[in-house]
mmCIF file of N, CA, C and O in Angstrom:
data_model
loop_
_atom_site.group_PDB
_atom_site.id
_atom_site.type_symbol
_atom_site.label_atom_id
_atom_site.label_comp_id
_atom_site.label_asym_id
_atom_site.label_seq_id
_atom_site.Cartn_x
_atom_site.Cartn_y
_atom_site.Cartn_z
ATOM 1 N N UNK A 1 111.464 121.189 97.568
ATOM 2 C CA UNK A 1 112.754 121.370 98.209
ATOM 3 C C UNK A 1 113.323 122.704 97.748
ATOM 4 O O UNK A 1 113.278 123.037 96.572
ATOM 5 N N UNK A 2 113.857 123.435 98.686
ATOM 6 C CA UNK A 2 114.415 124.743 98.354
ATOM 7 C C UNK A 2 115.755 124.590 97.636
ATOM 8 O O UNK A 2 116.399 123.532 97.671
ATOM 9 N N UNK A 3 116.160 125.664 96.999
ATOM 10 C CA UNK A 3 117.416 125.656 96.246
ATOM 11 C C UNK A 3 118.600 125.439 97.194
ATOM 12 O O UNK A 3 119.553 124.718 96.867
ATOM 13 N N UNK A 4 118.545 126.040 98.368
ATOM 14 C CA UNK A 4 119.667 125.902 99.302
ATOM 15 C C UNK A 4 119.822 124.457 99.774
ATOM 16 O O UNK A 4 120.943 123.955 99.888
ATOM 17 N N UNK A 5 118.727 123.767 100.031
ATOM 18 C CA UNK A 5 118.822 122.360 100.438
ATOM 19 C C UNK A 5 119.301 121.478 99.288
ATOM 20 O O UNK A 5 120.052 120.522 99.510
ATOM 21 N N UNK A 6 118.883 121.807 98.072
ATOM 22 C CA UNK A 6 119.362 121.052 96.909
ATOM 23 C C UNK A 6 120.872 121.227 96.750
ATOM 24 O O UNK A 6 121.594 120.255 96.479
ATOM 25 N N UNK A 7 121.358 122.441 96.925
ATOM 26 C CA UNK A 7 122.808 122.668 96.835
ATOM 27 C C UNK A 7 123.555 122.013 97.984
ATOM 28 O O UNK A 7 124.699 121.565 97.813
ATOM 29 N N UNK A 8 122.938 121.936 99.150
ATOM 30 C CA UNK A 8 123.561 121.224 100.269
ATOM 31 C C UNK A 8 123.677 119.737 99.949
ATOM 32 O O UNK A 8 124.688 119.102 100.283
ATOM 33 N N UNK A 9 122.684 119.181 99.283
ATOM 34 C CA UNK A 9 122.755 117.774 98.872
ATOM 35 C C UNK A 9 123.851 117.574 97.829
ATOM 36 O O UNK A 9 124.580 116.577 97.873
ATOM 37 N N UNK A 10 123.984 118.516 96.905
ATOM 38 C CA UNK A 10 125.065 118.439 95.919
ATOM 39 C C UNK A 10 126.415 118.535 96.616
ATOM 40 O O UNK A 10 127.372 117.834 96.252
ATOM 41 N N UNK A 11 126.513 119.378 97.645
ATOM 42 C CA UNK A 11 127.751 119.513 98.409
ATOM 43 C C UNK A 11 128.127 118.184 99.062
ATOM 44 O O UNK A 11 129.300 117.793 99.063
ATOM 45 N N UNK A 12 127.145 117.469 99.613
ATOM 46 C CA UNK A 12 127.401 116.181 100.261
ATOM 47 C C UNK A 12 127.865 115.152 99.234
ATOM 48 O O UNK A 12 128.809 114.392 99.489
ATOM 49 N N UNK A 13 127.245 115.133 98.064
ATOM 50 C CA UNK A 13 127.653 114.192 97.015
ATOM 51 C C UNK A 13 129.066 114.515 96.548
ATOM 52 O O UNK A 13 129.891 113.614 96.354
ATOM 53 N N UNK A 14 129.374 115.795 96.389
ATOM 54 C CA UNK A 14 130.720 116.202 95.983
ATOM 55 C C UNK A 14 131.752 115.830 97.054
ATOM 56 O O UNK A 14 132.845 115.343 96.722
ATOM 57 N N UNK A 15 131.414 116.008 98.315
ATOM 58 C CA UNK A 15 132.330 115.634 99.399
ATOM 59 C C UNK A 15 132.557 114.131 99.429
ATOM 60 O O UNK A 15 133.675 113.667 99.681
ATOM 61 N N UNK A 16 131.532 113.364 99.152
ATOM 62 C CA UNK A 16 131.684 111.902 99.114
ATOM 63 C C UNK A 16 132.557 111.479 97.939
ATOM 64 O O UNK A 16 133.351 110.545 98.062
ATOM 65 N N UNK A 17 132.411 112.162 96.810
ATOM 66 C CA UNK A 17 133.248 111.851 95.647
ATOM 67 C C UNK A 17 134.709 112.179 95.927
ATOM 68 O O UNK A 17 135.613 111.436 95.535
ATOM 69 N N UNK A 18 134.956 113.276 96.625
ATOM 70 C CA UNK A 18 136.334 113.640 96.984
ATOM 71 C C UNK A 18 136.921 112.607 97.936
ATOM 72 O O UNK A 18 138.093 112.240 97.829
ATOM 73 N N UNK A 19 136.110 112.120 98.856
ATOM 74 C CA UNK A 19 136.593 111.129 99.822
ATOM 75 C C UNK A 19 137.004 109.824 99.149
ATOM 76 O O UNK A 19 137.871 109.114 99.654
ATOM 77 N N UNK A 20 136.388 109.518 98.021
ATOM 78 C CA UNK A 20 136.749 108.300 97.298
ATOM 79 C C UNK A 20 137.969 108.493 96.410
ATOM 80 O O UNK A 20 138.486 107.529 95.850
ATOM 81 N N UNK A 21 138.427 109.724 96.267
ATOM 82 C CA UNK A 21 139.570 110.020 95.411
ATOM 83 C C UNK A 21 140.892 109.746 96.108
ATOM 84 O O UNK A 21 140.941 109.279 97.248
ATOM 85 N N UNK A 22 141.985 110.061 95.410
ATOM 86 C CA UNK A 22 143.317 109.843 96.000
ATOM 87 C C UNK A 22 143.548 110.736 97.215
ATOM 88 O O UNK A 22 143.015 111.835 97.320
ATOM 89 N N UNK A 23 144.369 110.248 98.129
ATOM 90 C CA UNK A 23 144.613 110.960 99.380
ATOM 91 C C UNK A 23 145.289 112.309 99.192
ATOM 92 O O UNK A 23 145.130 113.202 100.006
ATOM 93 N N UNK A 24 146.028 112.478 98.141
ATOM 94 C CA UNK A 24 146.749 113.745 97.961
ATOM 95 C C UNK A 24 145.795 114.914 97.691
ATOM 96 O O UNK A 24 146.185 116.062 97.800
ATOM 97 N N UNK A 25 144.550 114.627 97.340
ATOM 98 C CA UNK A 25 143.573 115.686 97.096
ATOM 99 C C UNK A 25 142.680 115.964 98.303
ATOM 100 O O UNK A 25 141.863 116.880 98.255
ATOM 101 N N UNK A 26 142.821 115.203 99.374
ATOM 102 C CA UNK A 26 141.894 115.346 100.497
ATOM 103 C C UNK A 26 141.990 116.706 101.178
ATOM 104 O O UNK A 26 140.964 117.343 101.420
ATOM 105 N N UNK A 27 143.193 117.152 101.552
ATOM 106 C CA UNK A 27 143.315 118.411 102.281
ATOM 107 C C UNK A 27 142.956 119.620 101.433
ATOM 108 O O UNK A 27 142.221 120.504 101.915
ATOM 109 N N UNK A 28 143.439 119.738 100.186
ATOM 110 C CA UNK A 28 142.991 120.896 99.387
ATOM 111 C C UNK A 28 141.482 120.882 99.154
ATOM 112 O O UNK A 28 140.837 121.931 99.193
ATOM 113 N N UNK A 29 140.930 119.703 98.947
ATOM 114 C CA UNK A 29 139.487 119.607 98.746
ATOM 115 C C UNK A 29 138.733 119.933 100.030
ATOM 116 O O UNK A 29 137.664 120.550 99.987
ATOM 117 N N UNK A 30 139.282 119.546 101.181
ATOM 118 C CA UNK A 30 138.632 119.868 102.460
ATOM 119 C C UNK A 30 138.588 121.371 102.669
ATOM 120 O O UNK A 30 137.587 121.905 103.166
ATOM 121 N N UNK A 31 139.642 122.071 102.288
ATOM 122 C CA UNK A 31 139.645 123.526 102.417
ATOM 123 C C UNK A 31 138.610 124.164 101.497
ATOM 124 O O UNK A 31 137.899 125.090 101.890
ATOM 125 N N UNK A 32 138.507 123.655 100.275
ATOM 126 C CA UNK A 32 137.512 124.189 99.343
ATOM 127 C C UNK A 32 136.093 123.857 99.799
ATOM 128 O O UNK A 32 135.180 124.685 99.676
ATOM 129 N N UNK A 33 135.899 122.659 100.336
ATOM 130 C CA UNK A 33 134.576 122.289 100.832
ATOM 131 C C UNK A 33 134.179 123.141 102.032
ATOM 132 O O UNK A 33 133.018 123.551 102.159
ATOM 133 N N UNK A 34 135.123 123.413 102.914
ATOM 134 C CA UNK A 34 134.825 124.256 104.067
ATOM 135 C C UNK A 34 134.530 125.689 103.622
ATOM 136 O O UNK A 34 133.604 126.327 104.143
ATOM 137 N N UNK A 35 135.301 126.186 102.653
ATOM 138 C CA UNK A 35 135.090 127.551 102.179
ATOM 139 C C UNK A 35 133.742 127.710 101.482
ATOM 140 O O UNK A 35 133.119 128.771 101.561
ATOM 141 N N UNK A 36 133.292 126.683 100.820
ATOM 142 C CA UNK A 36 131.984 126.773 100.166
ATOM 143 C C UNK A 36 130.854 126.344 101.097
ATOM 144 O O UNK A 36 129.711 126.767 100.917
ATOM 145 N N UNK A 37 131.148 125.530 102.088
ATOM 146 C CA UNK A 37 130.114 125.023 102.975
ATOM 147 C C UNK A 37 129.648 126.020 104.015
ATOM 148 O O UNK A 37 128.483 125.995 104.422
ATOM 149 N N UNK A 38 130.515 126.910 104.442
ATOM 150 C CA UNK A 38 130.132 127.878 105.475
ATOM 151 C C UNK A 38 129.061 128.850 104.963
ATOM 152 O O UNK A 38 128.033 129.024 105.619
ATOM 153 N N UNK A 39 129.252 129.464 103.786
ATOM 154 C CA UNK A 39 128.159 130.322 103.294
ATOM 155 C C UNK A 39 126.901 129.520 102.952
ATOM 156 O O UNK A 39 125.777 130.004 103.154
ATOM 157 N N UNK A 40 127.082 128.303 102.461
ATOM 158 C CA UNK A 40 125.935 127.456 102.155
ATOM 159 C C UNK A 40 125.155 127.121 103.421
ATOM 160 O O UNK A 40 123.916 127.120 103.428
ATOM 161 N N UNK A 41 125.850 126.881 104.506
ATOM 162 C CA UNK A 41 125.202 126.613 105.789
ATOM 163 C C UNK A 41 124.393 127.826 106.261
ATOM 164 O O UNK A 41 123.275 127.681 106.748
ATOM 165 N N UNK A 42 124.956 129.006 106.089
ATOM 166 C CA UNK A 42 124.219 130.215 106.436
ATOM 167 C C UNK A 42 122.973 130.397 105.585
ATOM 168 O O UNK A 42 121.914 130.805 106.082
ATOM 169 N N UNK A 43 123.085 130.080 104.301
ATOM 170 C CA UNK A 43 121.947 130.206 103.396
ATOM 171 C C UNK A 43 120.844 129.206 103.752
ATOM 172 O O UNK A 43 119.669 129.541 103.761
ATOM 173 N N UNK A 44 121.247 127.972 104.046
ATOM 174 C CA UNK A 44 120.264 126.955 104.445
ATOM 175 C C UNK A 44 119.552 127.391 105.726
ATOM 176 O O UNK A 44 118.324 127.278 105.828
ATOM 177 N N UNK A 45 120.301 127.896 106.683
ATOM 178 C CA UNK A 45 119.706 128.337 107.945
ATOM 179 C C UNK A 45 118.772 129.520 107.722
ATOM 180 O O UNK A 45 117.683 129.571 108.290
ATOM 181 N N UNK A 46 119.173 130.458 106.898
ATOM 182 C CA UNK A 46 118.363 131.637 106.623
ATOM 183 C C UNK A 46 117.058 131.264 105.919
ATOM 184 O O UNK A 46 115.999 131.778 106.241
ATOM 185 N N UNK A 47 117.171 130.371 104.944
ATOM 186 C CA UNK A 47 116.010 130.051 104.111
ATOM 187 C C UNK A 47 115.080 129.017 104.735
ATOM 188 O O UNK A 47 113.868 129.068 104.515
ATOM 189 N N UNK A 48 115.611 128.065 105.516
ATOM 190 C CA UNK A 48 114.809 126.948 105.995
ATOM 191 C C UNK A 48 114.650 126.878 107.504
ATOM 192 O O UNK A 48 113.886 126.066 107.998
ATOM 193 N N UNK A 49 115.407 127.649 108.235
ATOM 194 C CA UNK A 49 115.260 127.658 109.678
ATOM 195 C C UNK A 49 116.419 127.002 110.405
ATOM 196 O O UNK A 49 117.306 126.379 109.806
ATOM 197 N N UNK A 50 116.378 127.139 111.718
ATOM 198 C CA UNK A 50 117.491 126.690 112.558
ATOM 199 C C UNK A 50 117.632 125.173 112.599
ATOM 200 O O UNK A 50 118.751 124.661 112.681
ATOM 201 N N UNK A 51 116.522 124.446 112.557
ATOM 202 C CA UNK A 51 116.626 122.987 112.634
ATOM 203 C C UNK A 51 117.309 122.410 111.400
ATOM 204 O O UNK A 51 118.146 121.512 111.511
ATOM 205 N N UNK A 52 116.949 122.901 110.219
ATOM 206 C CA UNK A 52 117.621 122.444 109.004
ATOM 207 C C UNK A 52 119.084 122.873 109.006
ATOM 208 O O UNK A 52 119.967 122.135 108.560
ATOM 209 N N UNK A 53 119.349 124.084 109.495
ATOM 210 C CA UNK A 53 120.732 124.546 109.589
ATOM 211 C C UNK A 53 121.557 123.696 110.535
ATOM 212 O O UNK A 53 122.709 123.365 110.248
ATOM 213 N N UNK A 54 120.968 123.319 111.658
ATOM 214 C CA UNK A 54 121.672 122.461 112.607
ATOM 215 C C UNK A 54 121.916 121.078 112.016
ATOM 216 O O UNK A 54 122.995 120.501 112.194
ATOM 217 N N UNK A 55 120.935 120.561 111.295
ATOM 218 C CA UNK A 55 121.116 119.266 110.642
ATOM 219 C C UNK A 55 122.225 119.298 109.602
ATOM 220 O O UNK A 55 123.042 118.372 109.508
ATOM 221 N N UNK A 56 122.281 120.378 108.832
ATOM 222 C CA UNK A 56 123.355 120.510 107.841
ATOM 223 C C UNK A 56 124.706 120.716 108.509
ATOM 224 O O UNK A 56 125.726 120.230 108.019
ATOM 225 N N UNK A 57 124.729 121.428 109.636
ATOM 226 C CA UNK A 57 125.978 121.613 110.383
ATOM 227 C C UNK A 57 126.506 120.282 110.893
ATOM 228 O O UNK A 57 127.701 119.985 110.776
ATOM 229 N N UNK A 58 125.631 119.460 111.446
ATOM 230 C CA UNK A 58 126.047 118.149 111.941
ATOM 231 C C UNK A 58 126.522 117.264 110.791
ATOM 232 O O UNK A 58 127.536 116.572 110.908
ATOM 233 N N UNK A 59 125.809 117.311 109.673
ATOM 234 C CA UNK A 59 126.222 116.523 108.506
ATOM 235 C C UNK A 59 127.563 116.970 107.951
ATOM 236 O O UNK A 59 128.420 116.151 107.619
ATOM 237 N N UNK A 60 127.762 118.277 107.858
ATOM 238 C CA UNK A 60 129.039 118.789 107.363
ATOM 239 C C UNK A 60 130.189 118.490 108.311
ATOM 240 O O UNK A 60 131.301 118.182 107.888
ATOM 241 N N UNK A 61 129.930 118.565 109.610
ATOM 242 C CA UNK A 61 130.973 118.253 110.596
ATOM 243 C C UNK A 61 131.331 116.772 110.564
ATOM 244 O O UNK A 61 132.482 116.405 110.811
ATOM 245 N N UNK A 62 130.358 115.918 110.272
ATOM 246 C CA UNK A 62 130.676 114.494 110.194
ATOM 247 C C UNK A 62 131.503 114.179 108.949
ATOM 248 O O UNK A 62 132.332 113.271 108.974
ATOM 249 N N UNK A 63 131.291 114.927 107.890
ATOM 250 C CA UNK A 63 132.080 114.713 106.680
ATOM 251 C C UNK A 63 133.486 115.284 106.848
ATOM 252 O O UNK A 63 134.476 114.660 106.462
ATOM 253 N N UNK A 64 133.587 116.467 107.420
ATOM 254 C CA UNK A 64 134.888 117.130 107.581
ATOM 255 C C UNK A 64 135.428 116.969 109.003
ATOM 256 O O UNK A 64 136.002 117.882 109.568
ATOM 257 N N UNK A 65 135.289 115.773 109.568
ATOM 258 C CA UNK A 65 135.669 115.587 110.964
ATOM 259 C C UNK A 65 137.175 115.672 111.176
ATOM 260 O O UNK A 65 137.617 116.219 112.186
ATOM 261 N N UNK A 66 138.007 115.171 110.280
ATOM 262 C CA UNK A 66 139.448 115.220 110.514
ATOM 263 C C UNK A 66 140.006 116.628 110.440
ATOM 264 O O UNK A 66 140.836 116.999 111.289
ATOM 265 N N UNK A 67 139.597 117.456 109.488
ATOM 266 C CA UNK A 67 140.066 118.846 109.562
ATOM 267 C C UNK A 67 139.621 119.542 110.846
ATOM 268 O O UNK A 67 140.380 120.328 111.423
ATOM 269 N N UNK A 68 138.415 119.247 111.319
ATOM 270 C CA UNK A 68 137.958 119.850 112.575
ATOM 271 C C UNK A 68 138.774 119.354 113.759
ATOM 272 O O UNK A 68 139.084 120.126 114.676
ATOM 273 N N UNK A 69 139.128 118.087 113.761
ATOM 274 C CA UNK A 69 139.953 117.541 114.845
ATOM 275 C C UNK A 69 141.330 118.183 114.849
ATOM 276 O O UNK A 69 141.856 118.558 115.911
ATOM 277 N N UNK A 70 141.926 118.353 113.665
ATOM 278 C CA UNK A 70 143.251 118.975 113.599
ATOM 279 C C UNK A 70 143.208 120.444 114.030
ATOM 280 O O UNK A 70 144.128 120.913 114.704
ATOM 281 N N UNK A 71 142.161 121.162 113.650
ATOM 282 C CA UNK A 71 142.032 122.551 114.081
ATOM 283 C C UNK A 71 141.851 122.624 115.593
ATOM 284 O O UNK A 71 142.459 123.475 116.263
ATOM 285 N N UNK A 72 141.053 121.740 116.167
ATOM 286 C CA UNK A 72 140.847 121.734 117.616
ATOM 287 C C UNK A 72 142.152 121.408 118.351
ATOM 288 O O UNK A 72 142.449 122.014 119.388
ATOM 289 N N UNK A 73 142.930 120.477 117.811
ATOM 290 C CA UNK A 73 144.219 120.163 118.445
ATOM 291 C C UNK A 73 145.179 121.340 118.367
ATOM 292 O O UNK A 73 145.924 121.606 119.307
ATOM 293 N N UNK A 74 145.176 122.032 117.233
ATOM 294 C CA UNK A 74 146.081 123.164 117.085
ATOM 295 C C UNK A 74 145.695 124.293 118.034
ATOM 296 O O UNK A 74 146.547 124.941 118.635
ATOM 297 N N UNK A 75 144.394 124.506 118.196
ATOM 298 C CA UNK A 75 143.933 125.543 119.118
ATOM 299 C C UNK A 75 144.288 125.154 120.560
ATOM 300 O O UNK A 75 144.697 126.016 121.354
ATOM 301 N N UNK A 76 144.187 123.876 120.885
ATOM 302 C CA UNK A 76 144.496 123.421 122.241
ATOM 303 C C UNK A 76 146.006 123.357 122.497
ATOM 304 O O UNK A 76 146.427 123.144 123.628
ATOM 305 N N UNK A 77 146.821 123.512 121.453
ATOM 306 C CA UNK A 77 148.264 123.512 121.627
ATOM 307 C C UNK A 77 148.883 122.126 121.539
ATOM 308 O O UNK A 77 150.016 121.932 121.922
ATOM 309 N N UNK A 78 148.125 121.169 121.049
ATOM 310 C CA UNK A 78 148.616 119.806 120.915
ATOM 311 C C UNK A 78 148.729 119.445 119.440
ATOM 312 O O UNK A 78 148.260 118.409 119.005
ATOM 313 N N UNK A 79 149.336 120.308 118.662
ATOM 314 C CA UNK A 79 149.436 120.081 117.218
ATOM 315 C C UNK A 79 150.326 118.890 116.919
ATOM 316 O O UNK A 79 151.349 118.664 117.560
ATOM 317 N N UNK A 80 149.910 118.102 115.961
ATOM 318 C CA UNK A 80 150.708 116.961 115.527
ATOM 319 C C UNK A 80 151.651 117.425 114.433
ATOM 320 O O UNK A 80 151.293 118.297 113.637
ATOM 321 N N UNK A 81 152.824 116.863 114.358
ATOM 322 C CA UNK A 81 153.783 117.302 113.333
ATOM 323 C C UNK A 81 153.356 116.928 111.938
ATOM 324 O O UNK A 81 152.590 116.117 111.657
#
């Protein structure tokens, strides 16, 4: 297993641990996970190919689905208060 895939697995475990934590840490942790996940996704894609990159993208989007939903709503102009 390559180093990038190992770090992607660590990222998933860390995201799962954050999800089990108190709700007040979810949004700051989601921002940190997104900030670290985007370069990690690029590294996985570069080192292992497009299929592994797509798989990691789908996995990351499933973990960070609520921040993605809120961003999509804000872009569409239907922001929730």
